[in-house]
Short mmCIF file of C-alpha atoms in Angstrom, two decimals:
data_model
loop_
_atom_site.label_atom_id
_atom_site.label_comp_id
_atom_site.label_asym_id
_atom_site.label_seq_id
_atom_site.Cartn_x
_atom_site.Cartn_y
_atom_site.Cartn_z
CA UNK A 18 0.05 -0.02 0.16
CA UNK A 19 2.75 2.53 0.94
CA UNK A 20 4.77 1.47 -1.97
CA UNK A 21 1.73 2.30 -4.27
CA UNK A 22 1.34 5.65 -2.48
CA UNK A 23 5.06 6.27 -3.25
CA UNK A 24 4.88 5.08 -6.80
CA UNK A 25 1.81 7.45 -7.67
CA UNK A 26 3.71 9.95 -5.71
CA UNK A 27 6.51 10.07 -8.02
CA UNK A 28 4.40 9.35 -11.19
CA UNK A 29 3.03 12.67 -10.41
CA UNK A 30 6.46 14.28 -9.64
CA UNK A 31 7.28 12.99 -13.06
CA UNK A 32 4.48 14.69 -15.38
CA UNK A 33 4.53 18.00 -13.12
CA UNK A 34 8.36 18.22 -14.21
CA UNK A 35 7.35 17.62 -17.76
CA UNK A 36 4.37 19.94 -17.56
CA UNK A 37 6.37 22.71 -16.03
CA UNK A 38 9.31 22.32 -18.33
CA UNK A 39 7.51 22.49 -21.54
CA UNK A 40 4.81 25.19 -20.49
CA UNK A 41 6.89 27.38 -18.52
CA UNK A 42 10.80 27.28 -18.83
CA UNK A 43 10.95 25.60 -22.37
CA UNK A 44 11.58 29.12 -23.76
CA UNK A 45 13.25 30.51 -20.96
CA UNK A 46 16.83 32.25 -21.54
CA UNK A 47 18.90 34.93 -19.98
CA UNK A 48 21.07 36.93 -22.52
CA UNK A 49 20.75 34.47 -24.87
CA UNK A 50 23.38 32.52 -22.90
CA UNK A 51 21.59 30.67 -19.84
CA UNK A 52 19.03 28.09 -20.35
CA UNK A 53 16.91 26.61 -17.85
CA UNK A 54 16.39 22.67 -17.73
CA UNK A 55 14.65 22.48 -14.73
CA UNK A 56 13.02 19.01 -15.49
CA UNK A 57 16.15 17.07 -14.11
CA UNK A 58 15.00 18.05 -10.80
CA UNK A 59 12.95 15.00 -11.01
CA UNK A 60 16.06 12.99 -10.98
CA UNK A 61 17.85 15.08 -8.23
CA UNK A 62 15.05 14.45 -5.78
CA UNK A 63 13.96 10.75 -6.22
CA UNK A 64 14.59 9.28 -2.77
CA UNK A 65 17.92 8.13 -1.60
CA UNK A 66 17.25 4.28 -1.95
CA UNK A 67 15.32 4.35 -5.28
CA UNK A 68 15.84 1.15 -7.20
CA UNK A 69 18.49 1.85 -9.77
CA UNK A 70 16.76 0.20 -12.70
CA UNK A 71 13.77 2.52 -12.13
CA UNK A 72 16.35 5.40 -11.87
CA UNK A 73 17.77 4.79 -15.32
CA UNK A 74 14.42 3.88 -17.11
CA UNK A 75 12.56 7.03 -15.68
CA UNK A 76 15.38 9.28 -16.56
CA UNK A 77 15.48 7.96 -20.03
CA UNK A 78 11.65 8.09 -20.61
CA UNK A 79 11.93 12.20 -19.21
CA UNK A 80 14.73 12.72 -21.62
CA UNK A 81 13.02 11.22 -24.38
CA UNK A 82 9.95 13.24 -24.02
CA UNK A 83 11.90 16.30 -23.66
CA UNK A 84 13.94 15.41 -26.94
CA UNK A 85 10.64 15.49 -28.75
CA UNK A 86 10.11 19.36 -27.60
CA UNK A 87 13.79 20.31 -28.00
CA UNK A 88 14.38 18.65 -31.63
CA UNK A 89 17.21 17.26 -30.44
CA UNK A 90 16.40 13.14 -30.48
CA UNK A 91 18.45 11.29 -28.11
CA UNK A 92 20.55 14.30 -26.50
CA UNK A 93 18.64 15.11 -23.54
CA UNK A 94 17.84 10.92 -22.89
CA UNK A 95 21.83 10.40 -23.20
CA UNK A 96 22.28 13.05 -20.66
CA UNK A 97 19.62 12.28 -17.99
CA UNK A 98 20.48 8.65 -18.29
CA UNK A 99 24.23 9.39 -17.45
CA UNK A 100 23.58 11.68 -14.38
CA UNK A 101 20.89 8.82 -13.42
CA UNK A 102 23.65 6.37 -13.54
CA UNK A 103 26.11 8.67 -11.63
CA UNK A 104 24.03 9.97 -8.84
CA UNK A 105 24.37 6.93 -6.42
CA UNK A 106 28.13 7.06 -6.82
CA UNK A 107 28.03 11.16 -6.34
CA UNK A 108 25.90 10.67 -3.26
CA UNK A 109 28.40 7.74 -1.57
CA UNK A 110 31.35 9.77 -2.67
CA UNK A 111 30.11 13.13 -1.09
CA UNK A 112 28.75 11.06 1.82
CA UNK A 113 25.72 11.88 4.03
CA UNK A 114 26.14 12.33 7.69
CA UNK A 115 22.65 11.30 8.98
CA UNK A 116 20.33 8.20 7.44
CA UNK A 117 17.96 9.98 5.27
CA UNK A 118 15.50 8.68 2.73
CA UNK A 119 14.12 11.80 1.06
CA UNK A 120 16.74 14.24 -0.53
CA UNK A 121 15.77 17.79 0.35
CA UNK A 122 17.41 20.69 1.66
CA UNK A 123 15.89 20.29 4.92
CA UNK A 124 17.37 16.80 5.56
CA UNK A 125 20.68 17.40 3.72
CA UNK A 126 21.53 21.13 4.52
CA UNK A 127 22.11 23.76 2.05
CA UNK A 128 25.97 23.02 1.24
CA UNK A 129 25.27 19.24 0.87
CA UNK A 130 22.31 19.83 -1.69
CA UNK A 131 24.01 22.72 -3.30
CA UNK A 132 27.14 20.73 -4.10
CA UNK A 133 25.07 17.47 -5.14
CA UNK A 134 23.03 19.31 -7.33
CA UNK A 135 25.70 21.59 -9.04
CA UNK A 136 27.86 18.47 -9.94
CA UNK A 137 25.02 16.36 -11.70
CA UNK A 138 23.34 19.59 -13.14
CA UNK A 139 26.89 20.66 -14.77
CA UNK A 140 27.50 17.01 -16.15
CA UNK A 141 24.07 17.06 -17.56
CA UNK A 142 24.58 20.26 -19.05
CA UNK A 143 28.07 19.69 -20.48
CA UNK A 144 26.97 16.97 -22.26
CA UNK A 145 23.64 18.60 -23.68
CA UNK A 146 25.68 21.65 -24.96
CA UNK A 147 28.64 19.63 -26.28
CA UNK A 148 26.53 17.26 -28.26
CA UNK A 149 24.67 20.06 -29.79
CA UNK A 150 27.60 22.12 -30.90
CA UNK A 151 29.94 19.29 -31.93
CA UNK A 152 32.75 21.53 -32.63
CA UNK A 153 35.82 22.45 -30.93
CA UNK A 154 35.72 25.75 -32.65
CA UNK A 155 33.20 27.23 -30.14
CA UNK A 156 34.81 25.54 -27.12
CA UNK A 157 34.82 28.63 -24.93
CA UNK A 158 31.61 30.03 -26.08
CA UNK A 159 30.09 26.65 -25.23
CA UNK A 160 31.88 26.43 -21.94
CA UNK A 161 30.34 29.79 -20.96
CA UNK A 162 26.74 28.61 -21.92
CA UNK A 163 27.10 25.48 -19.92
CA UNK A 164 28.27 27.26 -16.89
CA UNK A 165 25.49 30.00 -17.02
CA UNK A 166 22.97 27.42 -17.66
CA UNK A 167 23.91 25.05 -14.81
CA UNK A 168 24.11 28.06 -12.35
CA UNK A 169 20.52 29.18 -13.45
CA UNK A 170 19.18 25.73 -13.37
CA UNK A 171 20.68 25.49 -9.92
CA UNK A 172 19.19 28.66 -8.72
CA UNK A 173 15.80 27.53 -9.96
CA UNK A 174 16.32 23.87 -8.25
CA UNK A 175 17.31 25.32 -4.87
CA UNK A 176 14.40 28.02 -4.89
CA UNK A 177 11.94 25.08 -5.43
CA UNK A 178 13.70 23.51 -2.42
CA UNK A 179 13.00 26.74 -0.43
CA UNK A 180 9.32 27.05 -1.81
CA UNK A 181 7.98 23.75 -1.55
CA UNK A 182 10.32 21.69 1.12
CA UNK A 183 11.42 24.06 3.78
CA UNK A 184 8.37 24.05 6.09
CA UNK A 185 7.53 20.49 5.46
CA UNK A 186 8.71 19.46 9.04
CA UNK A 187 6.90 21.74 10.72
CA UNK A 188 3.82 21.23 8.59
CA UNK A 189 3.70 17.78 9.13
CA UNK B 28 26.65 -18.47 -5.52
CA UNK B 29 25.68 -15.59 -3.59
CA UNK B 30 28.58 -13.45 -4.88
CA UNK B 31 27.65 -14.79 -8.17
CA UNK B 32 24.33 -13.33 -8.21
CA UNK B 33 25.48 -10.39 -6.59
CA UNK B 34 28.01 -9.86 -9.46
CA UNK B 35 25.18 -10.05 -11.83
CA UNK B 36 23.07 -7.71 -10.05
CA UNK B 37 25.78 -5.36 -10.02
CA UNK B 38 26.39 -5.76 -13.88
CA UNK B 39 22.38 -5.72 -14.79
CA UNK B 40 22.42 -2.00 -13.74
CA UNK B 41 25.62 -1.23 -15.61
CA UNK B 42 24.18 -3.39 -18.79
CA UNK B 43 20.84 -1.40 -18.64
CA UNK B 44 23.02 2.00 -18.35
CA UNK B 45 25.11 0.72 -21.61
CA UNK B 46 21.72 -0.12 -23.38
CA UNK B 47 20.00 2.76 -22.91
CA UNK B 48 22.93 5.28 -23.73
CA UNK B 49 23.67 3.16 -26.60
CA UNK B 50 20.07 3.53 -27.75
CA UNK B 51 20.33 7.46 -27.12
CA UNK B 52 23.68 7.74 -28.96
CA UNK B 53 22.03 5.73 -32.06
CA UNK B 54 19.05 8.06 -32.08
CA UNK B 55 21.57 11.16 -31.89
CA UNK B 56 23.35 9.91 -34.82
CA UNK B 57 20.53 8.90 -36.94
CA UNK B 58 18.92 12.18 -36.31
CA UNK B 59 21.95 14.28 -37.64
CA UNK B 60 21.55 12.71 -40.98
CA UNK B 61 20.34 15.54 -43.04
CA UNK B 62 16.88 15.20 -44.54
CA UNK B 63 16.59 11.80 -43.08
CA UNK B 64 13.01 10.65 -42.16
CA UNK B 65 12.59 11.23 -38.54
CA UNK B 66 9.21 11.41 -37.34
CA UNK B 67 9.91 12.18 -33.82
CA UNK B 68 10.45 15.53 -33.79
CA UNK B 69 8.45 18.79 -32.74
CA UNK B 70 6.39 18.62 -36.25
CA UNK B 71 4.53 15.67 -34.51
CA UNK B 72 1.04 15.90 -33.67
CA UNK B 73 1.35 15.98 -29.96
CA UNK B 74 4.51 17.93 -29.65
CA UNK B 75 3.06 20.29 -31.75
CA UNK B 76 -0.17 20.64 -30.31
CA UNK B 77 1.27 21.44 -27.01
CA UNK B 78 3.70 23.80 -28.60
CA UNK B 79 0.79 25.64 -30.01
CA UNK B 80 -0.70 25.98 -26.71
CA UNK B 81 2.43 27.58 -25.29
CA UNK B 82 3.00 30.04 -28.14
CA UNK B 83 -0.55 31.16 -27.98
CA UNK B 84 0.09 32.14 -24.49
CA UNK B 85 3.15 33.80 -25.29
CA UNK B 86 1.51 35.10 -28.33
CA UNK B 87 -0.95 37.32 -25.89
CA UNK B 88 1.84 38.66 -23.89
CA UNK B 89 3.36 39.77 -27.41
CA UNK B 90 0.50 41.40 -28.69
CA UNK B 91 1.65 44.84 -28.56
CA UNK B 92 5.15 44.33 -30.30
CA UNK B 93 3.69 42.24 -32.81
CA UNK B 94 0.94 44.81 -33.81
CA UNK B 95 3.64 47.29 -34.00
CA UNK B 96 5.67 45.17 -36.46
CA UNK B 97 2.58 44.17 -38.41
CA UNK B 98 1.72 47.82 -38.72
CA UNK B 99 5.37 48.49 -40.27
CA UNK B 100 4.93 45.61 -42.43
CA UNK B 101 1.68 47.15 -43.66
CA UNK B 102 3.24 50.29 -44.28
CA UNK B 103 6.19 48.82 -46.19
CA UNK B 104 3.68 46.72 -48.31
CA UNK B 105 1.69 49.62 -49.08
CA UNK B 106 4.89 51.87 -50.17
CA UNK B 107 5.75 48.97 -52.32
CA UNK B 108 2.31 48.43 -54.11
CA UNK B 109 2.53 52.49 -54.71
CA UNK B 110 5.86 52.18 -55.98
CA UNK B 111 4.80 49.33 -58.35
CA UNK B 112 1.73 51.11 -59.45
CA UNK B 113 3.78 54.51 -60.53
CA UNK B 114 6.03 51.89 -62.47
CA UNK B 115 3.43 50.62 -64.47
CA UNK B 116 1.68 53.97 -64.98
CA UNK B 117 4.84 55.46 -66.18
CA UNK B 118 5.84 52.51 -68.40
CA UNK B 119 5.20 53.41 -71.85
CA UNK B 120 6.57 50.45 -73.69
CA UNK B 121 4.42 47.15 -73.49
CA UNK B 122 6.18 44.10 -72.33
CA UNK B 123 4.21 40.80 -72.52
CA UNK B 124 4.99 39.21 -69.30
CA UNK B 125 4.09 35.37 -69.12
CA UNK B 126 1.38 34.85 -66.98
CA UNK B 127 3.01 31.94 -65.22
CA UNK B 128 5.94 33.83 -64.49
CA UNK B 129 3.74 37.06 -63.13
CA UNK B 130 2.25 34.29 -60.63
CA UNK B 131 5.18 32.12 -59.99
CA UNK B 132 5.28 32.63 -56.13
CA UNK B 133 2.65 31.94 -53.95
CA UNK B 134 2.72 32.95 -50.16
CA UNK B 135 1.09 31.15 -47.08
CA UNK B 136 1.00 32.97 -43.72
CA UNK B 137 1.71 30.54 -40.84
CA UNK B 138 2.41 31.36 -37.34
CA UNK B 139 6.00 30.30 -35.41
CA UNK B 140 4.89 27.75 -32.42
CA UNK B 141 8.42 26.83 -31.49
CA UNK B 142 12.00 28.51 -32.46
CA UNK B 143 15.69 28.27 -31.55
CA UNK B 144 18.69 30.51 -32.08
CA UNK B 145 21.07 29.32 -29.59
CA UNK B 146 22.33 25.79 -31.17
CA UNK B 147 24.70 25.09 -33.96
CA UNK B 148 21.43 23.52 -35.91
CA UNK B 149 18.34 25.60 -35.01
CA UNK B 150 14.91 24.58 -36.22
CA UNK B 151 11.55 26.37 -36.11
CA UNK B 152 8.37 24.79 -36.04
CA UNK B 153 4.94 26.33 -37.73
CA UNK B 154 1.24 25.68 -37.40
CA UNK B 155 0.73 24.86 -41.01
CA UNK B 156 1.30 21.50 -42.59
CA UNK B 157 0.39 19.34 -45.28
CA UNK B 158 -3.23 20.11 -45.35
CA UNK B 159 -2.20 23.48 -46.37
CA UNK B 160 -0.30 22.57 -49.13
CA UNK B 161 3.06 22.85 -47.58
CA UNK B 162 5.86 20.27 -48.71
CA UNK B 163 9.28 19.96 -47.70
CA UNK B 164 11.81 22.13 -49.58
CA UNK B 165 9.92 25.21 -49.60
CA UNK B 166 11.34 28.42 -48.63
CA UNK B 167 10.31 30.58 -45.81
CA UNK B 168 10.73 33.95 -45.53
CA UNK B 169 9.60 37.07 -43.07
CA UNK B 170 8.64 40.51 -43.24
CA UNK B 171 12.12 41.39 -43.22
CA UNK B 172 13.89 38.71 -45.17
CA UNK B 173 14.63 35.04 -45.45
CA UNK B 174 14.32 32.53 -42.85
CA UNK B 175 14.72 29.21 -43.91
CA UNK B 176 13.68 25.82 -45.78
CA UNK B 177 10.89 23.72 -44.46
CA UNK B 178 12.40 20.07 -43.70
CA UNK B 179 9.61 17.76 -42.35
CA UNK B 180 5.86 18.14 -42.55
CA UNK B 181 3.23 16.51 -40.46
CA UNK B 182 -0.73 17.30 -41.24
CA UNK B 183 -0.79 20.41 -39.33
CA UNK B 184 2.72 21.35 -38.66
CA UNK B 185 6.08 21.80 -40.35
CA UNK B 186 9.43 21.99 -38.94
CA UNK B 187 12.04 24.39 -40.71
CA UNK B 188 15.75 24.37 -40.79
CA UNK B 189 16.41 27.81 -39.77
CA UNK B 190 18.68 29.82 -41.79
CA UNK B 191 20.87 29.53 -38.34
CA UNK B 192 21.66 25.87 -39.23
CA UNK B 193 24.85 24.51 -40.32
CA UNK B 194 23.56 22.49 -43.18
CA UNK B 195 21.76 25.33 -45.08
CA UNK B 196 23.42 27.04 -47.92
CA UNK B 197 21.75 30.07 -49.78
CA UNK B 198 22.97 31.40 -52.82
CA UNK B 199 23.13 35.18 -52.72
CA UNK B 200 24.03 38.30 -54.57
CA UNK B 201 25.27 41.69 -53.67
CA UNK B 202 22.67 44.39 -54.98
CA UNK B 203 25.23 46.87 -56.06
CA UNK B 204 27.36 44.88 -58.41
CA UNK B 205 25.54 41.42 -58.88
CA UNK B 206 28.23 39.78 -57.25
CA UNK B 207 27.32 36.02 -56.57
CA UNK B 208 28.35 34.30 -53.37
CA UNK B 209 26.69 31.98 -50.89
CA UNK B 210 25.03 32.76 -47.23
CA UNK B 211 26.11 30.04 -44.58
CA UNK B 212 25.73 30.77 -40.96
CA UNK B 213 28.57 29.34 -38.88
CA UNK B 214 27.50 29.34 -35.43
CA UNK B 215 28.03 32.18 -32.92
CA UNK B 216 25.87 35.15 -32.85
CA UNK B 217 22.29 34.66 -34.32
CA UNK B 218 22.34 38.29 -35.85
CA UNK B 219 25.52 37.63 -38.34
CA UNK B 220 26.12 34.99 -41.08
CA UNK B 221 29.10 34.61 -43.45
CA UNK B 222 28.98 35.71 -47.22
CA UNK B 223 31.54 33.20 -49.10
CA UNK B 224 33.23 33.10 -52.36
CA UNK B 225 33.25 36.95 -53.21
CA UNK B 226 36.55 37.52 -55.09
CA UNK B 227 38.41 40.32 -53.62
CA UNK B 228 39.15 42.34 -56.88
CA UNK B 229 35.47 43.53 -56.41
CA UNK B 230 34.42 46.58 -55.18
CA UNK B 231 32.40 46.31 -52.20
CA UNK B 232 31.69 48.06 -49.18
CA UNK B 233 30.53 48.07 -45.38
CA UNK B 234 26.73 48.48 -45.71
CA UNK B 235 25.88 47.06 -49.11
CA UNK B 236 22.58 45.24 -49.37
CA UNK B 237 22.76 41.10 -49.85
CA UNK B 238 19.78 39.57 -51.45
CA UNK B 239 18.96 35.91 -52.70
CA UNK B 240 20.22 35.24 -56.03
CA UNK B 241 18.23 33.95 -59.05
CA UNK B 242 20.22 30.76 -58.98
CA UNK B 243 18.11 29.21 -56.15
CA UNK B 244 14.55 27.70 -56.38
CA UNK B 245 13.67 27.79 -52.85
CA UNK B 246 13.41 31.76 -52.53
CA UNK B 247 12.00 34.13 -54.88
CA UNK B 248 15.41 36.10 -56.32
CA UNK B 249 15.78 39.61 -54.42
CA UNK B 250 14.80 38.50 -51.23
CA UNK B 251 16.38 40.48 -48.59
CA UNK B 252 19.10 38.70 -46.38
CA UNK B 253 21.16 41.44 -44.88
CA UNK B 254 23.95 44.21 -45.25
CA UNK B 255 27.40 43.78 -44.96
CA UNK B 256 28.67 44.45 -41.61
CA UNK B 257 32.40 43.77 -41.66
CA UNK B 258 34.77 42.82 -44.42
CA UNK B 259 38.37 41.56 -44.09
CA UNK B 260 40.62 40.08 -46.95
CA UNK B 261 42.25 37.00 -45.32
CA UNK B 262 43.06 34.89 -48.13
CA UNK B 263 44.28 35.49 -51.71
CA UNK B 264 41.07 35.46 -53.43
CA UNK B 265 38.11 35.83 -51.46
CA UNK B 266 36.91 38.40 -48.91
CA UNK B 267 35.89 37.42 -45.42
CA UNK B 268 32.43 38.83 -45.32
CA UNK B 269 30.20 39.13 -42.14
CA UNK B 270 26.52 39.61 -43.13
CA UNK B 271 24.14 41.45 -40.48
CA UNK B 272 21.04 39.62 -41.02
CA UNK B 273 17.86 41.76 -41.46
CA UNK B 274 15.51 39.09 -39.79
CA UNK B 275 15.88 39.09 -35.77
CA UNK B 276 15.68 35.47 -35.38
CA UNK B 277 14.72 35.84 -31.67
CA UNK B 278 11.67 37.19 -32.28
CA UNK B 279 9.65 35.49 -35.25
CA UNK B 280 6.09 35.32 -34.64
CA UNK B 281 4.60 35.43 -38.47
CA UNK B 282 6.28 33.76 -41.38
CA UNK B 283 5.34 33.32 -44.96
CA UNK B 284 5.98 30.18 -46.57
CA UNK B 285 6.92 30.56 -50.70
CA UNK B 286 5.26 27.99 -52.94
CA UNK B 287 7.25 28.24 -56.28
CA UNK B 288 5.09 26.92 -59.11
CA UNK B 289 7.56 26.48 -61.24
CA UNK B 290 9.83 24.67 -58.92
CA UNK B 291 8.95 21.12 -60.17
CA UNK B 292 9.38 22.14 -63.68
CA UNK B 293 12.86 23.70 -63.09
CA UNK B 294 14.17 20.54 -61.01
CA UNK B 295 12.68 18.26 -63.86
CA UNK B 296 14.55 20.19 -66.46
CA UNK B 297 18.00 20.44 -64.42
CA UNK B 298 18.01 16.81 -63.91
CA UNK B 299 17.01 15.96 -67.59
CA UNK B 300 19.98 17.97 -68.76
CA UNK B 301 22.45 16.20 -66.14
CA UNK B 302 21.17 12.97 -67.51
CA UNK B 303 21.74 13.65 -71.12
CA UNK B 304 25.23 15.61 -70.73
CA UNK B 305 26.66 14.00 -67.60
#
C-alpha cells in the first residue's frame, strides 16, 4: 500500500516536471546564454534508495520526451541517463552524515544539496551543449553557456527547495 | 553462488545503463543525418499541439510588439504597392510578361510555434502543414528577409531548418554589383552569417545590401538577406564577409511560406540535362 502511494507520488512528480518544463521554462533564456533545464530536478530529488533500474528507465523516459520538444533526438535522453547512473556514486562519494531517505534541503542542508545538485546539473548541461555544438571551434563559447545555464538551473532547483520543502517538517 | 548473484545484479544496472546510452547515441547519430525521415520531432501531432498552446499564451503577452511589427510591415507593403503602381503607370513600352511567371510565387502565412537561436543547428516549428499545401523543400521568408527551408511536414505542422543551421546554404547576390556568393551561418551570434566566395577584386563596402540570387529554387530572387557588416581580406582570392541578417531570429511570430509554382518544372529540366550530358 505504502509502496503504491510512493509510486503514484513519483509518477505525479514526473508529470509535473514534464509539464512545467514544456509550458513554462521551455523558452526561458537569459541574455541568450543561460537556459534552464529544470526537469532534471525530478532525477535529483528521487528518494535516496530508489531502485537503480527504475532510476535509469525513468530518466531515459523523461529525457526522451524532452527531446521531442527540443528537436534534439537522443541528446536529453543520453544526458539524463548519464546523471541518473552517476547519482548513486556521487551520493556515496560526497557522503551524508545522517541516515535519510528523502533528498531535500531540510534533510541534507544547503551546502550538501548545492554541491550534489551542481555537480549533476553541470555534467548534464555539459553533455547536452557539447552534443549540440559538436565542434571544437566554439569551445569557450559553449563552456560559458554550460556554466551560466548550470547556475541558472541550480538557482531554480534551490528556489524550488525553499518554496516547497523548507517548511514541510513543521507542517507535518 | 551468492557472490555470483550479487555480481550479476551489479552488472545488471551497468548493462541497463549501457543499453539506454546506446539507444540514445543511435538516435543522436541517426537524427544528425540531414533530410533523414525522422518522425519524432517537434512537428509531430502531440508535441506540435502542446507547443501551439505555449506559443498562443506567449503570443498574448507579445500582442503589443506584434501589432507594431505588423503595422510596420503593412506600411512597407503599401509603399511597395504604390511604387509598383507608379512604375506601371509610367511605363510606356508594353512588355508581355508570361502569366505563369507573374504568378510564379505564392505565399502562405503561418505562425511560429517553436523557435531556437542558440544551437549550431536551429529549427523552427510552424502551425501549417501538409493540409495547407506545404511540402518539404519550400522556402520560408519573414517580413524582413529570408528565414529558412521546410524539412518535415506533418498534417498540421512543419519543421523548418532555420538559416541559423550549419546545413543550410543559400545562393546570394550583392545588390550593387551582382556578385554571386553563398550565405552560410557558422555558429556564434544569431545576428550575423558569412558571405562566402566573393572575389576580392570586386569593389564592395560596409553597408552593401545582400539579396537572394536567381540561382535558387527555394526563395524568390531579390529577397532581403542582410547588409554587409564587416569585411576583411584574409585569403588571396576571397573576402571574409560578415553579413548582419535583416531578420531578427529571436522574435519571429508570423512567417510566409513560399510556394514556387515552377520549382518542379525547373528541377525536372535540370535533372534531364544532367542525365543527357553528364
